[in-house]
Coordinates of C-alpha atoms and ligand atoms in Angstrom, one line a residue:
Chain A
M1 CA 37.1 -76.1 19.5
N2 CA 38.7 -75.9 23.2
T3 CA 37.3 -78.8 23.7
W4 CA 38.1 -80.8 20.5
L5 CA 41.9 -80.2 21.4
S6 CA 43.3 -80.5 24.6
P7 CA 45.5 -77.3 26.1
E8 CA 48.8 -79.0 25.2
E9 CA 47.6 -79.8 22.0
W10 CA 46.7 -75.9 21.3
T11 CA 50.1 -75.3 22.4
A12 CA 51.7 -77.3 20.0
V13 CA 50.2 -75.7 17.3
G14 CA 50.5 -72.6 18.0
I15 CA 54.4 -73.2 18.3
S16 CA 54.0 -74.6 15.0
L17 CA 52.6 -71.6 13.4
K18 CA 54.9 -69.2 15.5
V19 CA 57.8 -71.3 14.4
A20 CA 57.0 -71.6 10.4
F21 CA 56.1 -68.0 10.4
T22 CA 59.0 -66.8 12.6
A23 CA 61.0 -68.9 9.8
M24 CA 59.7 -67.8 6.3
A25 CA 59.8 -64.1 7.5
A26 CA 63.2 -64.1 8.7
S27 CA 64.5 -66.1 5.4
L28 CA 62.7 -63.8 3.0
L29 CA 65.2 -61.0 2.5
P30 CA 68.0 -63.3 2.5
G31 CA 66.4 -65.3 0.0
I32 CA 65.7 -62.5 -2.3
A33 CA 69.3 -61.5 -1.7
I34 CA 70.6 -65.1 -2.7
A35 CA 68.7 -65.6 -5.5
V36 CA 69.2 -62.3 -7.1
A37 CA 73.0 -63.1 -6.6
L38 CA 72.9 -66.5 -7.9
E39 CA 70.7 -65.7 -10.9
R40 CA 72.3 -62.3 -11.6
G41 CA 75.2 -62.3 -10.0
R42 CA 79.4 -62.8 -11.6
F43 CA 81.3 -63.4 -8.4
W44 CA 84.1 -65.4 -7.2
G45 CA 82.6 -68.2 -5.1
R46 CA 79.4 -68.2 -6.5
A47 CA 79.0 -72.0 -7.8
A48 CA 80.0 -72.5 -3.8
L49 CA 77.3 -70.6 -2.8
D50 CA 75.0 -72.2 -4.6
V51 CA 75.8 -75.4 -3.2
L52 CA 75.9 -74.8 0.1
V53 CA 72.5 -73.3 -0.4
H54 CA 71.0 -76.3 -1.5
L55 CA 72.9 -78.7 0.8
P56 CA 69.8 -78.5 3.5
L57 CA 67.9 -80.4 0.5
V58 CA 70.2 -83.2 0.3
L59 CA 72.0 -84.3 3.7
P60 CA 69.9 -85.9 6.1
P61 CA 67.6 -83.4 8.1
V62 CA 69.3 -84.7 11.3
V63 CA 72.5 -84.1 9.8
V64 CA 71.6 -80.4 9.7
G65 CA 70.3 -80.5 13.1
Y66 CA 73.2 -81.5 14.5
L67 CA 75.6 -79.1 12.7
L68 CA 73.0 -76.8 14.5
L69 CA 73.8 -77.8 17.9
L70 CA 77.6 -78.0 16.9
G71 CA 77.8 -74.5 15.8
F72 CA 74.7 -72.5 17.5
G73 CA 74.3 -74.9 20.8
K74 CA 75.5 -73.2 24.3
K75 CA 78.9 -74.5 23.4
G76 CA 79.2 -73.8 20.2
P77 CA 81.2 -71.2 18.7
I78 CA 78.2 -68.9 17.1
G79 CA 75.8 -70.2 19.5
S80 CA 78.3 -68.6 22.7
F81 CA 79.0 -66.0 20.8
L82 CA 75.3 -64.9 20.4
A83 CA 74.2 -65.6 24.0
E84 CA 77.1 -63.8 25.7
N85 CA 76.9 -60.5 23.2
L86 CA 73.1 -60.1 22.2
G87 CA 71.8 -62.4 24.9
V88 CA 70.3 -64.2 21.8
V89 CA 69.9 -68.2 22.7
F90 CA 68.6 -70.6 19.5
S91 CA 69.3 -74.1 21.8
F92 CA 66.0 -75.7 23.1
R93 CA 64.2 -72.9 22.4
W94 CA 61.7 -72.4 19.8
T95 CA 63.7 -69.7 18.1
G96 CA 66.2 -72.7 17.1
A97 CA 63.3 -74.6 15.7
A98 CA 62.8 -71.7 13.4
L99 CA 66.7 -71.2 12.8
A100 CA 66.4 -74.6 11.7
C101 CA 63.2 -74.9 9.5
A102 CA 64.4 -71.5 8.3
I103 CA 67.6 -73.2 6.9
M104 CA 65.1 -76.5 5.8
G105 CA 63.5 -74.3 3.6
F106 CA 65.8 -72.1 2.5
P107 CA 66.6 -73.8 -0.5
L108 CA 63.1 -74.5 -1.9
L109 CA 62.7 -70.3 -1.3
V110 CA 65.7 -69.4 -3.3
R111 CA 64.8 -72.1 -6.2
A112 CA 61.2 -70.7 -6.5
I113 CA 62.5 -66.9 -6.6
R114 CA 65.4 -68.2 -9.1
L115 CA 62.8 -69.4 -11.2
S116 CA 60.5 -66.2 -11.4
L117 CA 63.8 -64.2 -11.9
A118 CA 64.8 -66.3 -14.7
S119 CA 61.6 -65.7 -16.4
V120 CA 61.4 -61.8 -16.3
D121 CA 61.6 -60.0 -19.5
R122 CA 65.3 -58.6 -19.4
K123 CA 64.1 -56.0 -21.8
L124 CA 61.7 -54.7 -19.3
E125 CA 65.2 -53.7 -17.2
D126 CA 67.1 -52.4 -20.1
A127 CA 64.0 -50.1 -20.8
A128 CA 64.1 -48.6 -17.2
G129 CA 68.0 -48.2 -17.4
T130 CA 67.0 -45.9 -20.7
L131 CA 64.9 -44.0 -19.1
G132 CA 66.7 -43.0 -16.5
A133 CA 66.3 -45.6 -13.3
N134 CA 69.4 -46.1 -11.6
P135 CA 70.1 -50.5 -11.0
A136 CA 68.8 -50.0 -7.6
W137 CA 65.5 -48.1 -8.5
V138 CA 65.1 -50.9 -11.3
F139 CA 65.3 -53.8 -9.0
L140 CA 62.7 -52.0 -7.1
V141 CA 59.9 -50.7 -9.1
V142 CA 60.4 -53.2 -12.6
T143 CA 62.1 -56.6 -11.1
L144 CA 60.8 -56.9 -7.8
P145 CA 56.7 -56.7 -8.7
L146 CA 57.6 -59.1 -11.9
I147 CA 59.1 -61.8 -9.8
V148 CA 56.3 -61.5 -6.8
P149 CA 54.5 -64.6 -7.6
G150 CA 58.3 -66.7 -7.3
I151 CA 58.1 -64.8 -4.0
L152 CA 54.8 -66.0 -2.9
A153 CA 55.3 -69.5 -4.3
G154 CA 58.8 -69.6 -2.5
M155 CA 56.9 -68.4 0.7
V156 CA 54.3 -71.0 0.8
L157 CA 57.2 -73.5 0.1
S158 CA 59.1 -72.2 3.2
F159 CA 55.9 -72.0 5.5
A160 CA 55.1 -75.6 5.0
K161 CA 58.5 -77.0 4.9
A162 CA 58.5 -75.2 8.7
M163 CA 55.3 -77.0 9.2
G164 CA 56.6 -80.2 8.9
E165 CA 60.1 -80.5 9.7
F166 CA 61.3 -83.0 12.0
G167 CA 64.6 -84.3 11.9
A168 CA 67.0 -81.0 12.0
T169 CA 64.3 -79.3 14.9
I170 CA 64.1 -82.3 17.2
T171 CA 68.2 -83.0 16.8
F172 CA 68.9 -79.1 17.9
V173 CA 65.5 -78.1 20.1
S174 CA 64.7 -81.1 21.2
N175 CA 60.7 -82.2 22.0
I176 CA 59.6 -79.8 25.3
P177 CA 56.5 -79.4 25.8
G178 CA 55.2 -75.8 25.6
E179 CA 58.6 -74.6 24.1
T180 CA 59.7 -76.7 21.0
Q181 CA 57.5 -79.1 21.0
T182 CA 55.9 -78.6 17.5
L183 CA 53.2 -80.4 15.7
P184 CA 55.2 -82.9 13.9
T185 CA 57.0 -83.8 17.3
A186 CA 53.8 -83.9 19.1
I187 CA 52.3 -86.3 16.5
Y188 CA 55.6 -88.3 16.9
T189 CA 55.2 -88.3 21.2
F190 CA 51.5 -89.4 20.6
I191 CA 52.8 -92.3 18.8
Q192 CA 54.8 -93.0 21.5
I193 CA 52.8 -93.5 24.1
P194 CA 49.7 -96.0 24.5
G195 CA 46.7 -94.5 24.0
G196 CA 47.9 -91.6 22.0
E197 CA 46.5 -92.6 18.9
G198 CA 43.0 -90.1 19.1
G199 CA 45.9 -86.9 19.8
A200 CA 48.1 -88.1 17.0
M201 CA 45.3 -88.0 14.3
R202 CA 43.3 -85.0 15.9
L203 CA 46.7 -82.9 15.1
T204 CA 47.3 -84.9 12.0
I205 CA 43.8 -83.7 10.8
V206 CA 45.2 -80.0 12.3
S207 CA 48.3 -80.3 10.4
I208 CA 46.2 -81.1 6.9
L209 CA 43.9 -78.1 7.0
I210 CA 46.5 -75.6 7.6
S211 CA 48.6 -77.1 5.0
I212 CA 45.3 -76.6 2.5
G213 CA 44.8 -73.5 4.2
A214 CA 48.4 -72.3 3.1
L215 CA 48.0 -73.6 -0.1
S216 CA 44.6 -72.0 -1.1
A217 CA 46.0 -68.7 0.1
S218 CA 48.6 -68.7 -1.8
E219 CA 47.0 -70.0 -5.2
W220 CA 44.3 -67.0 -4.4
M221 CA 47.3 -64.3 -4.0
A222 CA 49.2 -65.8 -7.6
R223 CA 46.6 -66.1 -9.7
R224 CA 45.9 -62.1 -8.6
V225 CA 49.0 -61.5 -8.9
R226 CA 49.4 -63.2 -12.5
R227 CA 46.5 -61.8 -13.7
R228 CA 48.0 -58.1 -13.1
L229 CA 51.1 -59.2 -14.5
S230 CA 50.1 -60.7 -17.6
T231 CA 50.7 -59.3 -20.5
R232 CA 48.0 -60.7 -22.6
Chain B
M1 CA 69.1 -32.4 -29.2
A2 CA 72.5 -33.9 -30.6
N3 CA 74.6 -35.3 -32.8
V4 CA 76.0 -38.9 -32.1
S5 CA 79.5 -40.1 -33.4
I6 CA 80.5 -43.6 -33.8
R7 CA 84.3 -44.3 -34.3
E8 CA 85.9 -47.5 -34.9
I9 CA 83.7 -49.3 -32.6
R10 CA 83.9 -53.1 -32.1
K11 CA 82.1 -55.6 -29.7
S12 CA 82.8 -58.8 -28.9
F13 CA 81.0 -61.8 -27.0
G14 CA 83.9 -63.7 -25.5
P15 CA 86.3 -64.8 -28.3
V16 CA 83.3 -64.1 -31.1
S17 CA 83.5 -60.6 -32.3
I18 CA 80.3 -59.1 -33.3
I19 CA 81.2 -55.4 -34.9
K20 CA 84.0 -55.3 -36.7
G21 CA 85.2 -51.5 -36.8
V22 CA 82.1 -49.3 -37.4
D23 CA 82.4 -45.8 -38.1
V24 CA 79.0 -43.5 -37.9
D25 CA 77.8 -40.1 -38.3
I26 CA 74.8 -38.8 -37.6
A27 CA 74.1 -35.3 -37.5
D28 CA 71.6 -33.2 -35.1
G29 CA 68.1 -34.3 -35.7
E30 CA 69.0 -36.8 -38.5
F31 CA 67.1 -39.9 -38.8
V32 CA 69.0 -42.8 -39.4
I33 CA 68.1 -46.3 -40.2
L34 CA 70.8 -49.1 -39.4
V35 CA 69.8 -51.9 -41.9
G36 CA 70.7 -55.2 -42.7
P37 CA 70.2 -59.0 -42.7
S38 CA 69.2 -60.7 -39.4
G39 CA 72.3 -61.1 -37.1
C40 CA 74.1 -58.9 -38.7
G41 CA 74.8 -56.7 -35.1
K42 CA 72.8 -53.5 -35.8
S43 CA 70.7 -54.1 -32.2
T44 CA 74.1 -54.5 -30.9
L45 CA 75.0 -51.2 -32.0
L46 CA 72.2 -49.7 -30.7
R47 CA 72.5 -51.3 -27.7
M48 CA 76.1 -49.9 -27.2
I49 CA 74.6 -46.6 -28.2
A50 CA 71.7 -47.0 -25.1
G51 CA 74.8 -48.1 -22.8
L52 CA 72.9 -51.7 -22.4
E53 CA 75.8 -53.5 -24.1
D54 CA 79.8 -52.3 -23.2
V55 CA 82.1 -51.4 -25.9
T56 CA 85.1 -53.4 -26.7
S57 CA 86.8 -50.5 -28.3
G58 CA 86.3 -47.2 -29.8
E59 CA 84.4 -44.3 -29.0
I60 CA 80.7 -43.3 -28.9
R61 CA 79.8 -39.7 -28.7
I62 CA 76.3 -38.3 -27.7
G63 CA 76.9 -34.3 -28.8
D64 CA 80.6 -33.6 -27.2
R65 CA 80.3 -36.3 -24.9
L66 CA 82.2 -39.3 -24.6
I67 CA 79.6 -41.9 -23.4
N68 CA 81.8 -45.3 -23.4
D69 CA 81.3 -45.7 -19.5
V70 CA 78.2 -43.4 -19.2
P71 CA 75.3 -45.4 -17.7
P72 CA 72.7 -45.7 -19.6
K73 CA 70.2 -43.6 -17.2
N74 CA 72.9 -40.5 -17.7
R75 CA 73.3 -40.6 -21.6
D76 CA 69.7 -38.8 -21.8
I77 CA 68.2 -41.4 -24.7
A78 CA 64.8 -43.3 -24.9
M79 CA 64.9 -46.4 -26.8
V80 CA 61.9 -48.5 -28.0
F81 CA 61.6 -52.1 -28.3
Q82 CA 60.3 -54.5 -30.6
S83 CA 58.4 -56.4 -27.5
Y84 CA 57.5 -52.9 -26.3
A85 CA 58.7 -53.7 -22.9
L86 CA 55.9 -51.9 -21.4
Y87 CA 55.4 -52.5 -17.4
P88 CA 52.5 -55.0 -17.6
H89 CA 51.7 -53.9 -13.4
M90 CA 51.4 -50.2 -14.6
T91 CA 48.4 -48.4 -16.2
V92 CA 49.3 -47.0 -19.8
A93 CA 49.8 -43.3 -18.1
D94 CA 52.3 -44.9 -15.4
N95 CA 54.3 -46.4 -18.1
M96 CA 54.4 -43.0 -20.1
A97 CA 55.1 -41.0 -17.1
F98 CA 57.9 -43.8 -16.4
S99 CA 60.7 -41.3 -16.6
L100 CA 59.3 -38.2 -14.9
K101 CA 58.4 -40.3 -12.2
L102 CA 62.3 -41.4 -11.7
K103 CA 63.3 -37.5 -12.0
G104 CA 60.5 -36.7 -9.5
A105 CA 58.6 -34.2 -11.7
P106 CA 55.1 -32.7 -10.3
K107 CA 52.5 -34.3 -10.6
A108 CA 50.7 -31.8 -12.2
E109 CA 53.7 -31.9 -14.8
Q110 CA 53.7 -35.5 -15.4
Q111 CA 50.0 -35.3 -16.1
K112 CA 50.2 -32.3 -18.6
R113 CA 53.1 -34.2 -20.8
V114 CA 51.9 -37.5 -20.7
G115 CA 48.6 -36.1 -21.6
D116 CA 50.2 -34.2 -24.7
A117 CA 52.1 -37.2 -25.8
A118 CA 48.9 -39.3 -25.3
A119 CA 46.8 -36.8 -27.7
S120 CA 49.1 -36.8 -30.3
L121 CA 49.3 -40.5 -30.2
G122 CA 45.3 -41.0 -29.9
L123 CA 45.8 -42.6 -26.8
T124 CA 44.0 -40.2 -24.4
D125 CA 40.9 -43.1 -24.0
L126 CA 43.8 -45.8 -23.2
L127 CA 45.4 -44.2 -20.0
D128 CA 43.8 -46.0 -17.5
R129 CA 44.3 -49.4 -19.2
Y130 CA 46.4 -51.6 -18.7
P131 CA 49.5 -53.2 -21.1
R132 CA 47.5 -56.0 -21.9
Q133 CA 44.4 -54.8 -22.3
L134 CA 45.5 -53.2 -25.5
S135 CA 46.1 -54.2 -28.8
G136 CA 50.1 -54.7 -30.5
G137 CA 49.3 -51.2 -32.1
Q138 CA 48.4 -49.7 -29.2
R139 CA 50.8 -51.1 -27.2
Q140 CA 53.4 -49.9 -29.6
R141 CA 52.1 -46.1 -29.4
V142 CA 52.4 -46.6 -25.6
A143 CA 56.2 -47.8 -25.9
M144 CA 56.1 -44.3 -28.4
G145 CA 54.7 -42.3 -26.0
R146 CA 56.5 -43.3 -23.2
A147 CA 59.8 -42.5 -25.4
I148 CA 58.5 -39.3 -26.0
V149 CA 57.7 -38.2 -22.6
R150 CA 61.3 -38.7 -21.5
D151 CA 62.0 -36.2 -24.2
P152 CA 65.7 -37.0 -24.9
Q153 CA 68.6 -36.0 -27.1
V154 CA 68.1 -39.1 -28.9
F155 CA 65.8 -41.7 -29.7
L156 CA 66.7 -45.3 -30.4
F157 CA 64.4 -47.7 -32.1
D158 CA 65.1 -51.2 -32.4
E159 CA 62.5 -52.9 -34.6
P160 CA 59.6 -51.0 -33.5
L161 CA 57.4 -52.0 -36.4
S162 CA 58.2 -56.3 -36.7
N163 CA 55.5 -57.4 -34.6
L164 CA 52.7 -55.6 -36.4
D165 CA 50.7 -56.6 -39.3
A166 CA 51.6 -55.2 -42.5
K167 CA 48.8 -52.7 -42.6
L168 CA 49.3 -51.8 -39.2
R169 CA 53.1 -51.3 -40.2
V170 CA 52.3 -49.3 -43.3
A171 CA 50.4 -47.1 -41.3
M172 CA 52.9 -46.2 -38.4
R173 CA 55.9 -46.1 -40.5
A174 CA 54.2 -42.4 -41.7
E175 CA 53.4 -41.6 -38.4
I176 CA 56.8 -42.5 -36.7
K177 CA 58.0 -39.9 -40.0
E178 CA 55.4 -37.3 -39.1
L179 CA 56.7 -37.7 -35.2
H180 CA 60.2 -36.9 -36.1
Q181 CA 59.3 -33.8 -38.5
R182 CA 57.7 -32.7 -35.6
L183 CA 60.0 -33.4 -32.7
K184 CA 63.2 -33.2 -35.1
T185 CA 65.0 -35.6 -32.0
T186 CA 68.1 -36.7 -33.4
T187 CA 66.6 -40.2 -34.1
V188 CA 68.5 -44.1 -34.8
Y189 CA 66.5 -46.4 -36.1
V190 CA 67.2 -50.2 -36.3
T191 CA 65.2 -52.8 -38.8
H192 CA 65.9 -55.6 -41.0
D193 CA 63.4 -54.3 -43.6
Q194 CA 64.8 -52.4 -46.4
I195 CA 61.0 -50.7 -47.4
E196 CA 61.2 -49.4 -44.0
A197 CA 64.8 -48.1 -44.4
M198 CA 64.0 -46.8 -48.2
T199 CA 61.0 -44.9 -46.8
M200 CA 61.4 -43.5 -43.0
A201 CA 65.3 -42.8 -43.1
D202 CA 67.3 -39.6 -44.1
K203 CA 70.0 -41.7 -44.2
I204 CA 70.7 -45.3 -43.8
V205 CA 73.5 -47.4 -42.4
V206 CA 73.9 -50.7 -44.2
M207 CA 75.2 -53.4 -42.1
H208 CA 76.3 -56.8 -42.9
D209 CA 78.2 -59.2 -40.9
G210 CA 79.6 -56.2 -38.4
I211 CA 80.6 -53.7 -40.6
V212 CA 79.4 -50.9 -42.9
E213 CA 78.9 -51.9 -46.3
Q214 CA 77.3 -48.4 -47.1
V215 CA 76.1 -45.0 -45.7
G216 CA 74.1 -42.7 -47.8
A217 CA 70.7 -41.1 -48.9
P218 CA 68.2 -43.8 -49.7
L219 CA 68.3 -43.0 -53.5
E220 CA 71.8 -42.6 -53.3
L221 CA 72.0 -46.3 -52.3
Y222 CA 69.5 -47.7 -54.9
D223 CA 70.8 -45.8 -57.7
R224 CA 74.8 -46.1 -56.5
P225 CA 75.3 -49.0 -54.6
R226 CA 79.0 -49.5 -53.5
N227 CA 78.8 -53.3 -53.8
R228 CA 76.9 -56.3 -55.0
F229 CA 75.7 -56.9 -51.6
V230 CA 74.0 -53.4 -51.5
A231 CA 72.9 -53.7 -54.8
G232 CA 71.2 -57.0 -54.0
F233 CA 69.9 -56.0 -50.4
I234 CA 68.7 -52.6 -51.3
G235 CA 65.5 -52.7 -53.8
S236 CA 62.3 -54.9 -54.1
P237 CA 62.0 -57.1 -55.9
A238 CA 65.9 -57.6 -55.9
M239 CA 68.6 -56.4 -58.8
N240 CA 69.2 -59.2 -61.2
F241 CA 72.9 -60.4 -61.5
I242 CA 74.2 -62.2 -64.6
D243 CA 77.7 -63.4 -64.6
G244 CA 79.6 -62.2 -67.9
T245 CA 83.1 -62.0 -69.6
L246 CA 84.5 -58.8 -70.6
S247 CA 85.1 -58.6 -74.6
D248 CA 86.3 -56.2 -77.4
A249 CA 82.4 -56.1 -78.1
G250 CA 81.2 -55.9 -74.8
L251 CA 79.9 -58.6 -72.1
A252 CA 79.4 -61.7 -72.9
L253 CA 77.1 -63.8 -71.3
P254 CA 76.3 -67.1 -70.6
S255 CA 74.1 -67.4 -73.4
G256 CA 76.4 -66.0 -76.1
A257 CA 74.8 -63.2 -76.3
V258 CA 76.4 -60.1 -76.1
L259 CA 75.6 -56.6 -74.1
A260 CA 77.2 -53.7 -75.8
L261 CA 78.9 -51.7 -73.3
H262 CA 78.9 -47.8 -73.8
H263 CA 82.3 -46.9 -72.3
Q264 CA 85.1 -48.8 -71.1
P265 CA 85.1 -50.4 -67.6
P266 CA 88.2 -50.1 -65.9
A267 CA 88.9 -54.1 -66.1
A268 CA 90.8 -55.8 -68.6
N269 CA 89.4 -58.1 -71.7
G270 CA 88.4 -61.6 -70.4
S271 CA 87.4 -60.4 -66.7
K272 CA 84.8 -62.3 -65.0
L273 CA 82.7 -59.7 -64.2
T274 CA 79.1 -59.5 -62.8
Y275 CA 76.3 -57.2 -64.8
G276 CA 73.5 -56.2 -62.1
I277 CA 70.3 -54.6 -63.2
R278 CA 66.8 -53.8 -61.7
P279 CA 64.2 -55.7 -62.4
E280 CA 62.3 -52.3 -63.7
H281 CA 65.3 -52.0 -66.1
L282 CA 64.4 -54.7 -68.3
Q283 CA 62.1 -54.1 -71.0
L284 CA 60.3 -56.3 -73.7
A285 CA 61.6 -56.7 -76.9
P286 CA 60.9 -59.0 -80.0
A287 CA 62.9 -62.2 -79.5
G288 CA 66.3 -62.4 -81.4
T289 CA 66.9 -58.6 -81.3
P290 CA 70.9 -58.6 -81.0
G291 CA 72.1 -57.1 -77.9
T292 CA 69.2 -58.4 -75.7
I293 CA 69.0 -61.3 -73.2
P294 CA 67.0 -64.1 -74.4
A295 CA 64.1 -65.8 -71.9
V296 CA 61.5 -67.9 -71.6
V297 CA 58.7 -66.8 -69.4
A298 CA 57.7 -68.8 -66.3
V299 CA 56.0 -66.9 -64.0
I300 CA 53.4 -63.5 -64.9
E301 CA 52.0 -61.4 -61.5
P302 CA 49.7 -58.6 -62.5
T303 CA 49.3 -56.6 -59.5
G304 CA 47.2 -53.9 -61.1
L305 CA 49.8 -51.4 -61.0
D306 CA 52.5 -53.1 -62.7
T307 CA 53.4 -56.9 -64.0
T308 CA 56.3 -58.9 -62.8
L309 CA 57.9 -61.3 -64.7
I310 CA 59.8 -64.2 -63.6
V311 CA 61.7 -65.6 -66.3
K312 CA 64.3 -68.5 -67.1
A313 CA 67.4 -67.0 -69.0
E314 CA 71.4 -67.3 -68.7
G315 CA 71.1 -70.0 -66.8
G316 CA 68.9 -68.6 -64.1
S317 CA 65.9 -66.7 -63.5
L318 CA 65.7 -62.9 -63.7
T319 CA 62.8 -60.9 -62.6
V320 CA 61.2 -57.7 -64.5
V321 CA 58.6 -55.4 -64.0
L322 CA 56.7 -53.6 -66.5
R323 CA 54.6 -50.7 -66.1
E324 CA 52.4 -52.4 -68.7
R325 CA 50.1 -54.9 -68.8
V326 CA 50.8 -57.7 -71.2
T327 CA 49.7 -60.7 -72.7
L328 CA 52.6 -63.1 -72.4
R329 CA 51.9 -66.8 -71.4
P330 CA 54.4 -68.9 -69.6
G331 CA 56.7 -70.7 -72.2
D332 CA 56.4 -67.6 -74.5
A333 CA 60.2 -66.8 -75.6
I334 CA 60.9 -63.1 -75.4
A335 CA 64.2 -61.4 -75.4
L336 CA 64.8 -58.0 -73.0
R337 CA 66.9 -54.8 -73.2
P338 CA 68.3 -53.3 -70.3
V339 CA 68.4 -50.0 -70.0
P340 CA 71.5 -48.9 -70.8
E341 CA 72.4 -46.6 -68.1
Q342 CA 70.8 -47.9 -65.6
S343 CA 73.4 -51.4 -65.7
H344 CA 76.0 -51.8 -63.2
L345 CA 79.3 -54.0 -63.0
F346 CA 80.5 -55.6 -60.0
D347 CA 84.3 -57.1 -60.3
E348 CA 85.1 -60.5 -58.4
H349 CA 85.1 -58.9 -55.1
G350 CA 81.9 -57.3 -55.5
T351 CA 82.7 -54.3 -55.8
R352 CA 80.7 -52.2 -58.2
I353 CA 83.5 -50.3 -61.0
A354 CA 80.9 -49.0 -63.5
T355 CA 77.7 -47.8 -64.1
L356 CA 76.9 -48.1 -67.5
Ligands
LIG401 N1 74.5 -61.3 -25.4 C1 75.4 -61.6 -26.3 N2 76.1 -63.0 -26.5 C2 76.9 -63.7 -27.3 N3 76.3 -63.4 -28.5 C3 75.3 -62.5 -29.0 C4 74.7 -61.7 -27.8 N4 74.0 -60.4 -28.2 C5 73.9 -61.2 -29.7 N5 74.9 -61.6 -29.8 C6 75.4 -62.4 -31.4 O1 75.6 -61.0 -32.0 C7 75.2 -60.7 -33.2 C8 74.2 -60.0 -34.0 O2 73.2 -60.0 -33.0 P1 72.0 -58.7 -32.8 O3 72.9 -57.4 -32.6 O4 71.1 -59.1 -32.2 O5 71.6 -59.0 -34.7 P2 70.7 -57.9 -35.9 O6 69.9 -57.2 -34.5 O7 71.4 -57.5 -36.3 O8 69.5 -59.1 -36.2 C9 73.9 -62.5 -33.2 O9 75.3 -63.5 -34.0 C10 74.0 -62.6 -31.9 O10 73.7 -64.4 -31.8
LIG402 MG1 68.1 -57.0 -33.6

């Protein structure tokens, strides 16, 4: 395998996987929380939150990347605060790519979880309440297991989105080999240089393989979970 | 165990008033059935007792405790739902042990109590199964088992038999009644099926459109319905109603027949009244007999036990249930003689003013 991909190409694959996993993992808990708030909550500003979460779906990715640069860049208000107080830097780092990917994939994650929340039989939660469970327990013991299929689907969508994210990433953290160069930006670079078609094709194949792998893994898990949760 | 008292309860969803002032008293250990047509607010009332719906106004007490604002988990109740609401990701044993796990009861106690409940419901061999591997009747038992293991002060049932086929429903009726006789736990049971109500209840609460029409023991409601709604709702086949006019001679029916009244009802001559008589209180008489209702046979339904006749009479149809077998045929002209002391009169508001 080592002879098939060049070291630089391996690096890009590695960064892409690292970015995608980080983006997916970091957005999981906030994604569940926001999905629950939007689906079940009755609070002021719910409609505004709904719009905000969905913005990355409709805005041009470049715009999201640019907004991230303004906010989380070295001179941006949030970026400079985090750098000075916590030593966390996003701009031109792989962590910034993960942030961009997490935000771009967030609406997909939230939508998938919301859909499965909406299909939960509320009577199951009611019954738990009458059997002595407080709302937090009802959520942990009843609701959460029932929405696992939706969470899995959302995670795959978030991961796949991160693997393919281009516009926001390149705008926010550029395309630095070994730091922020991911599969899509590496492919883009190969296409730009004469004689790069071979590299572009190899990475394209890797990209397809990873996507198929992720889809199959999630299908397999979802089938198992669905069988466990079916009432028939 | 405890009594339940419901005082002046009201419930609105937004501007829509669903429960319009309901008072019910349920004694300790009593089996009370809320019955009424679909949409009359039975489930809403039960869910308010469970704490699953807010109370708009009024008071609900379990024992001496006002529970309007007590969360469901602290009300010491257990509810069985029409859809059973079993946890698909838990085995039968885990479903039944749910309330004990929440309490942190020791494993040994959990096993004993789940085992006992399972044995009493015939579920012992199914404890390791998942709900999807059970039949409807078995799931229904698991749902009851889960409630029994909770050992609550009050059982709440919301149409627990409505998803079962007819035969199983009859069997489960007896089983739930037996269970109640054994445990003697106060029970509020909701159904739209008046036969279920008649056969199972100590006391029936007839609801209609968000109000209580009448409260009483099954036969009390059957024999002395307070109004036309209860008279028509309780009993199957339903009571026959005929519009008539009060006169000196008795009640004049649309056909011109006049039914003699044994005593004067509290209404003026000329009043428009409704005459009500149950199908089993109509007897066959030779056509043309004075003081009877002329009728023409339309349908004959022998069941073996009895014979149901649908007849055309007084501008509508009447149902007659006879204990004996008959040789009648559709189209035959007959006459029906009401059993006098079993006839009811309702005024124009539907209130029963006399039973003759
Ligand atoms: N959460 C709700 N929001 C609005 N209307 C409701 C709600 N729950 C029940 N209703 C309405 O209240 C009425 C009574 O419902 P319900 O108590 O379920 O009737 P029943 O159990 O007697 O069939 C129905 O018209 C129903 O549409
Ligand atoms: Mg109902």
